[in-house]
Amino acid sequence: MAGSKCLALIAHDQKKDDMAAFARANQDLLSRWKIVATGTTGGRVLDAAPDLDVTRLKSGPLGGDQQIGALISTGEVDALIFFVDPLTPMPHDVDVKALMRLAIVYDIPMALNHATAIKLLPTLEA
Ligand SMILES: O=C(CO)COP(=O)(O)O
């Protein structure tokens, strides 16, 4: 049963298979959270783990990163797991930067790769 805290999940295209595998492997822990995700990532997460409580926002390049940033600024997102692709130029790079900046400004736990996410997730209280 999802608790009241909210976790944001995002993955760039080259990392979406990793995110799907992460969601499948960590279904039990993730099921304690309300999850928000950018559009395509949310779809992949739900394909991998259909029982999770996932709200899909806009796709990242169409404003999804900014939506999640806004939710961080209003205290509605408590933690962020974002599988970033550092090797591909992206048209919405400024949005990605802005999102990470807000996660730092509001000092929420943030994992930017799989190795950190698997260590962070079990330590978070949902
Ligand atoms: O581009 C993204 C994050 O910057 C992710 O967006 P999608 O999940 O819609 O692909």
mmCIF file with all atom_site columns, C-alpha atoms and ligand atoms in Angstrom:
data_model
loop_
_atom_site.group_PDB
_atom_site.id
_atom_site.type_symbol
_atom_site.label_atom_id
_atom_site.label_alt_id
_atom_site.label_comp_id
_atom_site.label_asym_id
_atom_site.label_entity_id
_atom_site.label_seq_id
_atom_site.pdbx_PDB_ins_code
_atom_site.Cartn_x
_atom_site.Cartn_y
_atom_site.Cartn_z
_atom_site.occupancy
_atom_site.B_iso_or_equiv
_atom_site.pdbx_formal_charge
_atom_site.auth_seq_id
_atom_site.auth_comp_id
_atom_site.auth_asym_id
_atom_site.auth_atom_id
_atom_site.pdbx_PDB_model_num
ATOM   1   C CA . MET A 1 1   ? 0.000  0.000  0.000   1.00 0.00 ? 1   MET A CA 1
ATOM   2   C CA . ALA A 1 2   ? 1.503  3.347  -1.026  1.00 0.00 ? 2   ALA A CA 1
ATOM   3   C CA . GLY A 1 3   ? 2.244  5.742  1.846   1.00 0.00 ? 3   GLY A CA 1
ATOM   4   C CA . SER A 1 4   ? 1.901  9.495  1.783   1.00 0.00 ? 4   SER A CA 1
ATOM   5   C CA . LYS A 1 5   ? 5.413  10.330 0.649   1.00 0.00 ? 5   LYS A CA 1
ATOM   6   C CA . CYS A 1 6   ? 6.233  10.883 -2.973  1.00 0.00 ? 6   CYS A CA 1
ATOM   7   C CA . LEU A 1 7   ? 9.190  9.623  -4.968  1.00 0.00 ? 7   LEU A CA 1
ATOM   8   C CA . ALA A 1 8   ? 10.005 10.955 -8.445  1.00 0.00 ? 8   ALA A CA 1
ATOM   9   C CA . LEU A 1 9   ? 11.419 8.545  -11.033 1.00 0.00 ? 9   LEU A CA 1
ATOM   10  C CA . ILE A 1 10  ? 13.004 9.724  -14.271 1.00 0.00 ? 10  ILE A CA 1
ATOM   11  C CA . ALA A 1 11  ? 15.285 8.064  -16.799 1.00 0.00 ? 11  ALA A CA 1
ATOM   12  C CA . HIS A 1 12  ? 16.802 9.333  -19.999 1.00 0.00 ? 12  HIS A CA 1
ATOM   13  C CA . ASP A 1 13  ? 16.220 7.170  -23.075 1.00 0.00 ? 13  ASP A CA 1
ATOM   14  C CA . GLN A 1 14  ? 19.520 5.262  -22.873 1.00 0.00 ? 14  GLN A CA 1
ATOM   15  C CA . LYS A 1 15  ? 18.768 4.483  -19.227 1.00 0.00 ? 15  LYS A CA 1
ATOM   16  C CA . LYS A 1 16  ? 15.157 3.403  -19.521 1.00 0.00 ? 16  LYS A CA 1
ATOM   17  C CA . ASP A 1 17  ? 15.964 -0.310 -19.644 1.00 0.00 ? 17  ASP A CA 1
ATOM   18  C CA . ASP A 1 18  ? 17.944 0.191  -16.413 1.00 0.00 ? 18  ASP A CA 1
ATOM   19  C CA . MET A 1 19  ? 14.984 1.993  -14.837 1.00 0.00 ? 19  MET A CA 1
ATOM   20  C CA . ALA A 1 20  ? 12.552 -0.750 -15.886 1.00 0.00 ? 20  ALA A CA 1
ATOM   21  C CA . ALA A 1 21  ? 14.851 -3.376 -14.359 1.00 0.00 ? 21  ALA A CA 1
ATOM   22  C CA . PHE A 1 22  ? 15.253 -1.248 -11.214 1.00 0.00 ? 22  PHE A CA 1
ATOM   23  C CA . ALA A 1 23  ? 11.471 -0.908 -10.856 1.00 0.00 ? 23  ALA A CA 1
ATOM   24  C CA . ARG A 1 24  ? 10.931 -4.640 -11.326 1.00 0.00 ? 24  ARG A CA 1
ATOM   25  C CA . ALA A 1 25  ? 13.688 -5.612 -8.910  1.00 0.00 ? 25  ALA A CA 1
ATOM   26  C CA . ASN A 1 26  ? 12.567 -3.138 -6.232  1.00 0.00 ? 26  ASN A CA 1
ATOM   27  C CA . GLN A 1 27  ? 8.785  -3.435 -6.492  1.00 0.00 ? 27  GLN A CA 1
ATOM   28  C CA . ASP A 1 28  ? 8.360  -4.149 -2.792  1.00 0.00 ? 28  ASP A CA 1
ATOM   29  C CA . LEU A 1 29  ? 10.171 -1.008 -1.676  1.00 0.00 ? 29  LEU A CA 1
ATOM   30  C CA . LEU A 1 30  ? 8.663  1.142  -4.424  1.00 0.00 ? 30  LEU A CA 1
ATOM   31  C CA . SER A 1 31  ? 5.127  -0.008 -3.578  1.00 0.00 ? 31  SER A CA 1
ATOM   32  C CA . ARG A 1 32  ? 5.376  1.969  -0.315  1.00 0.00 ? 32  ARG A CA 1
ATOM   33  C CA . TRP A 1 33  ? 5.581  5.218  -2.262  1.00 0.00 ? 33  TRP A CA 1
ATOM   34  C CA . LYS A 1 34  ? 3.364  7.436  -4.306  1.00 0.00 ? 34  LYS A CA 1
ATOM   35  C CA . ILE A 1 35  ? 5.428  7.768  -7.466  1.00 0.00 ? 35  ILE A CA 1
ATOM   36  C CA . VAL A 1 36  ? 5.487  10.574 -9.996  1.00 0.00 ? 36  VAL A CA 1
ATOM   37  C CA . ALA A 1 37  ? 7.406  10.115 -13.216 1.00 0.00 ? 37  ALA A CA 1
ATOM   38  C CA . THR A 1 38  ? 8.016  11.834 -16.497 1.00 0.00 ? 38  THR A CA 1
ATOM   39  C CA . GLY A 1 39  ? 5.736  10.469 -19.200 1.00 0.00 ? 39  GLY A CA 1
ATOM   40  C CA . THR A 1 40  ? 7.776  7.856  -20.995 1.00 0.00 ? 40  THR A CA 1
ATOM   41  C CA . THR A 1 41  ? 9.648  6.747  -17.903 1.00 0.00 ? 41  THR A CA 1
ATOM   42  C CA . GLY A 1 42  ? 6.342  6.293  -16.063 1.00 0.00 ? 42  GLY A CA 1
ATOM   43  C CA . GLY A 1 43  ? 5.043  4.104  -18.882 1.00 0.00 ? 43  GLY A CA 1
ATOM   44  C CA . ARG A 1 44  ? 8.133  1.894  -18.751 1.00 0.00 ? 44  ARG A CA 1
ATOM   45  C CA . VAL A 1 45  ? 7.918  1.638  -14.952 1.00 0.00 ? 45  VAL A CA 1
ATOM   46  C CA . LEU A 1 46  ? 4.268  0.597  -15.140 1.00 0.00 ? 46  LEU A CA 1
ATOM   47  C CA . ASP A 1 47  ? 5.035  -1.978 -17.843 1.00 0.00 ? 47  ASP A CA 1
ATOM   48  C CA . ALA A 1 48  ? 7.717  -3.439 -15.572 1.00 0.00 ? 48  ALA A CA 1
ATOM   49  C CA . ALA A 1 49  ? 5.765  -3.215 -12.315 1.00 0.00 ? 49  ALA A CA 1
ATOM   50  C CA . PRO A 1 50  ? 2.037  -2.673 -13.032 1.00 0.00 ? 50  PRO A CA 1
ATOM   51  C CA . ASP A 1 51  ? 0.953  -2.606 -9.378  1.00 0.00 ? 51  ASP A CA 1
ATOM   52  C CA . LEU A 1 52  ? 2.940  0.515  -8.503  1.00 0.00 ? 52  LEU A CA 1
ATOM   53  C CA . ASP A 1 53  ? 1.117  3.782  -7.800  1.00 0.00 ? 53  ASP A CA 1
ATOM   54  C CA . VAL A 1 54  ? 2.551  5.868  -10.640 1.00 0.00 ? 54  VAL A CA 1
ATOM   55  C CA . THR A 1 55  ? 1.319  9.257  -11.819 1.00 0.00 ? 55  THR A CA 1
ATOM   56  C CA . ARG A 1 56  ? 2.707  10.105 -15.245 1.00 0.00 ? 56  ARG A CA 1
ATOM   57  C CA . LEU A 1 57  ? 3.469  13.748 -15.972 1.00 0.00 ? 57  LEU A CA 1
ATOM   58  C CA . LYS A 1 58  ? 4.571  15.283 -19.280 1.00 0.00 ? 58  LYS A CA 1
ATOM   59  C CA . SER A 1 59  ? 7.489  13.772 -21.113 1.00 0.00 ? 59  SER A CA 1
ATOM   60  C CA . GLY A 1 60  ? 10.782 15.351 -20.064 1.00 0.00 ? 60  GLY A CA 1
ATOM   61  C CA . PRO A 1 61  ? 11.464 17.369 -23.226 1.00 0.00 ? 61  PRO A CA 1
ATOM   62  C CA . LEU A 1 62  ? 7.878  18.672 -23.132 1.00 0.00 ? 62  LEU A CA 1
ATOM   63  C CA . GLY A 1 63  ? 8.036  19.985 -19.558 1.00 0.00 ? 63  GLY A CA 1
ATOM   64  C CA . GLY A 1 64  ? 8.036  16.896 -17.336 1.00 0.00 ? 64  GLY A CA 1
ATOM   65  C CA . ASP A 1 65  ? 11.317 17.784 -15.639 1.00 0.00 ? 65  ASP A CA 1
ATOM   66  C CA . GLN A 1 66  ? 9.964  21.236 -14.883 1.00 0.00 ? 66  GLN A CA 1
ATOM   67  C CA . GLN A 1 67  ? 6.750  19.763 -13.476 1.00 0.00 ? 67  GLN A CA 1
ATOM   68  C CA . ILE A 1 68  ? 8.769  17.599 -11.102 1.00 0.00 ? 68  ILE A CA 1
ATOM   69  C CA . GLY A 1 69  ? 10.929 20.583 -10.177 1.00 0.00 ? 69  GLY A CA 1
ATOM   70  C CA . ALA A 1 70  ? 7.787  22.535 -9.321  1.00 0.00 ? 70  ALA A CA 1
ATOM   71  C CA . LEU A 1 71  ? 6.561  19.656 -7.125  1.00 0.00 ? 71  LEU A CA 1
ATOM   72  C CA . ILE A 1 72  ? 9.894  19.657 -5.304  1.00 0.00 ? 72  ILE A CA 1
ATOM   73  C CA . SER A 1 73  ? 9.578  23.395 -4.695  1.00 0.00 ? 73  SER A CA 1
ATOM   74  C CA . THR A 1 74  ? 6.127  22.951 -3.146  1.00 0.00 ? 74  THR A CA 1
ATOM   75  C CA . GLY A 1 75  ? 7.267  20.086 -0.928  1.00 0.00 ? 75  GLY A CA 1
ATOM   76  C CA . GLU A 1 76  ? 5.222  17.485 -2.803  1.00 0.00 ? 76  GLU A CA 1
ATOM   77  C CA . VAL A 1 77  ? 8.174  15.378 -3.939  1.00 0.00 ? 77  VAL A CA 1
ATOM   78  C CA . ASP A 1 78  ? 10.314 13.952 -1.152  1.00 0.00 ? 78  ASP A CA 1
ATOM   79  C CA . ALA A 1 79  ? 13.053 12.166 -3.099  1.00 0.00 ? 79  ALA A CA 1
ATOM   80  C CA . LEU A 1 80  ? 14.320 11.876 -6.672  1.00 0.00 ? 80  LEU A CA 1
ATOM   81  C CA . ILE A 1 81  ? 15.796 8.958  -8.565  1.00 0.00 ? 81  ILE A CA 1
ATOM   82  C CA . PHE A 1 82  ? 16.975 10.115 -11.967 1.00 0.00 ? 82  PHE A CA 1
ATOM   83  C CA . PHE A 1 83  ? 18.978 7.802  -14.233 1.00 0.00 ? 83  PHE A CA 1
ATOM   84  C CA . VAL A 1 84  ? 20.876 10.378 -16.242 1.00 0.00 ? 84  VAL A CA 1
ATOM   85  C CA . ASP A 1 85  ? 22.530 9.751  -19.608 1.00 0.00 ? 85  ASP A CA 1
ATOM   86  C CA . PRO A 1 86  ? 25.721 11.836 -19.578 1.00 0.00 ? 86  PRO A CA 1
ATOM   87  C CA . LEU A 1 87  ? 26.747 10.866 -23.125 1.00 0.00 ? 87  LEU A CA 1
ATOM   88  C CA . THR A 1 88  ? 23.891 12.221 -25.232 1.00 0.00 ? 88  THR A CA 1
ATOM   89  C CA . PRO A 1 89  ? 23.240 15.905 -25.950 1.00 0.00 ? 89  PRO A CA 1
ATOM   90  C CA . MET A 1 90  ? 19.647 16.857 -25.149 1.00 0.00 ? 90  MET A CA 1
ATOM   91  C CA . PRO A 1 91  ? 17.463 19.766 -26.243 1.00 0.00 ? 91  PRO A CA 1
ATOM   92  C CA . HIS A 1 92  ? 16.053 20.130 -22.736 1.00 0.00 ? 92  HIS A CA 1
ATOM   93  C CA . ASP A 1 93  ? 19.386 20.092 -20.932 1.00 0.00 ? 93  ASP A CA 1
ATOM   94  C CA . VAL A 1 94  ? 18.494 23.355 -19.195 1.00 0.00 ? 94  VAL A CA 1
ATOM   95  C CA . ASP A 1 95  ? 15.383 21.723 -17.725 1.00 0.00 ? 95  ASP A CA 1
ATOM   96  C CA . VAL A 1 96  ? 17.450 18.806 -16.422 1.00 0.00 ? 96  VAL A CA 1
ATOM   97  C CA . LYS A 1 97  ? 19.875 21.219 -14.783 1.00 0.00 ? 97  LYS A CA 1
ATOM   98  C CA . ALA A 1 98  ? 17.035 23.248 -13.284 1.00 0.00 ? 98  ALA A CA 1
ATOM   99  C CA . LEU A 1 99  ? 15.473 20.114 -11.813 1.00 0.00 ? 99  LEU A CA 1
ATOM   100 C CA . MET A 1 100 ? 18.727 18.999 -10.201 1.00 0.00 ? 100 MET A CA 1
ATOM   101 C CA . ARG A 1 101 ? 19.265 22.506 -8.915  1.00 0.00 ? 101 ARG A CA 1
ATOM   102 C CA . LEU A 1 102 ? 15.888 22.516 -7.158  1.00 0.00 ? 102 LEU A CA 1
ATOM   103 C CA . ALA A 1 103 ? 16.553 19.088 -5.653  1.00 0.00 ? 103 ALA A CA 1
ATOM   104 C CA . ILE A 1 104 ? 19.708 20.603 -4.163  1.00 0.00 ? 104 ILE A CA 1
ATOM   105 C CA . VAL A 1 105 ? 18.035 23.874 -3.119  1.00 0.00 ? 105 VAL A CA 1
ATOM   106 C CA . TYR A 1 106 ? 15.308 21.969 -1.256  1.00 0.00 ? 106 TYR A CA 1
ATOM   107 C CA . ASP A 1 107 ? 17.815 19.373 -0.034  1.00 0.00 ? 107 ASP A CA 1
ATOM   108 C CA . ILE A 1 108 ? 15.886 16.256 -0.971  1.00 0.00 ? 108 ILE A CA 1
ATOM   109 C CA . PRO A 1 109 ? 17.650 12.897 -1.373  1.00 0.00 ? 109 PRO A CA 1
ATOM   110 C CA . MET A 1 110 ? 18.648 12.493 -5.031  1.00 0.00 ? 110 MET A CA 1
ATOM   111 C CA . ALA A 1 111 ? 20.242 9.534  -6.811  1.00 0.00 ? 111 ALA A CA 1
ATOM   112 C CA . LEU A 1 112 ? 21.534 10.138 -10.323 1.00 0.00 ? 112 LEU A CA 1
ATOM   113 C CA . ASN A 1 113 ? 22.648 6.622  -11.185 1.00 0.00 ? 113 ASN A CA 1
ATOM   114 C CA . HIS A 1 114 ? 21.715 3.032  -10.505 1.00 0.00 ? 114 HIS A CA 1
ATOM   115 C CA . ALA A 1 115 ? 24.550 2.336  -8.060  1.00 0.00 ? 115 ALA A CA 1
ATOM   116 C CA . THR A 1 116 ? 23.403 5.160  -5.806  1.00 0.00 ? 116 THR A CA 1
ATOM   117 C CA . ALA A 1 117 ? 19.692 4.432  -6.218  1.00 0.00 ? 117 ALA A CA 1
ATOM   118 C CA . ILE A 1 118 ? 19.988 0.869  -4.946  1.00 0.00 ? 118 ILE A CA 1
ATOM   119 C CA . LYS A 1 119 ? 21.823 2.116  -1.880  1.00 0.00 ? 119 LYS A CA 1
ATOM   120 C CA . LEU A 1 120 ? 19.497 5.066  -1.278  1.00 0.00 ? 120 LEU A CA 1
ATOM   121 C CA . LEU A 1 121 ? 16.064 3.502  -1.761  1.00 0.00 ? 121 LEU A CA 1
ATOM   122 C CA . PRO A 1 122 ? 16.160 1.092  1.215   1.00 0.00 ? 122 PRO A CA 1
ATOM   123 C CA . THR A 1 123 ? 17.269 3.917  3.512   1.00 0.00 ? 123 THR A CA 1
ATOM   124 C CA . LEU A 1 124 ? 14.325 6.207  2.718   1.00 0.00 ? 124 LEU A CA 1
ATOM   125 C CA . GLU A 1 125 ? 11.198 6.300  4.819   1.00 0.00 ? 125 GLU A CA 1
ATOM   126 C CA . ALA A 1 126 ? 8.135  6.189  2.581   1.00 0.00 ? 126 ALA A CA 1
HETATM 127 O O1 . LIG B 2 .   ? 13.741 13.467 -20.685 1.00 0.00 ? 1   LIG B O1 1
HETATM 128 C C1 . LIG B 2 .   ? 13.568 13.030 -19.579 1.00 0.00 ? 1   LIG B C1 1
HETATM 129 C C2 . LIG B 2 .   ? 14.260 13.608 -18.419 1.00 0.00 ? 1   LIG B C2 1
HETATM 130 O O2 . LIG B 2 .   ? 15.052 14.723 -18.738 1.00 0.00 ? 1   LIG B O2 1
HETATM 131 C C3 . LIG B 2 .   ? 12.673 11.910 -19.326 1.00 0.00 ? 1   LIG B C3 1
HETATM 132 O O3 . LIG B 2 .   ? 11.449 12.091 -19.968 1.00 0.00 ? 1   LIG B O3 1
HETATM 133 P P1 . LIG B 2 .   ? 10.621 10.830 -20.433 1.00 0.00 ? 1   LIG B P1 1
HETATM 134 O O4 . LIG B 2 .   ? 10.482 9.932  -19.260 1.00 0.00 ? 1   LIG B O4 1
HETATM 135 O O5 . LIG B 2 .   ? 9.299  11.341 -20.902 1.00 0.00 ? 1   LIG B O5 1
HETATM 136 O O6 . LIG B 2 .   ? 11.430 10.203 -21.550 1.00 0.00 ? 1   LIG B O6 1
#
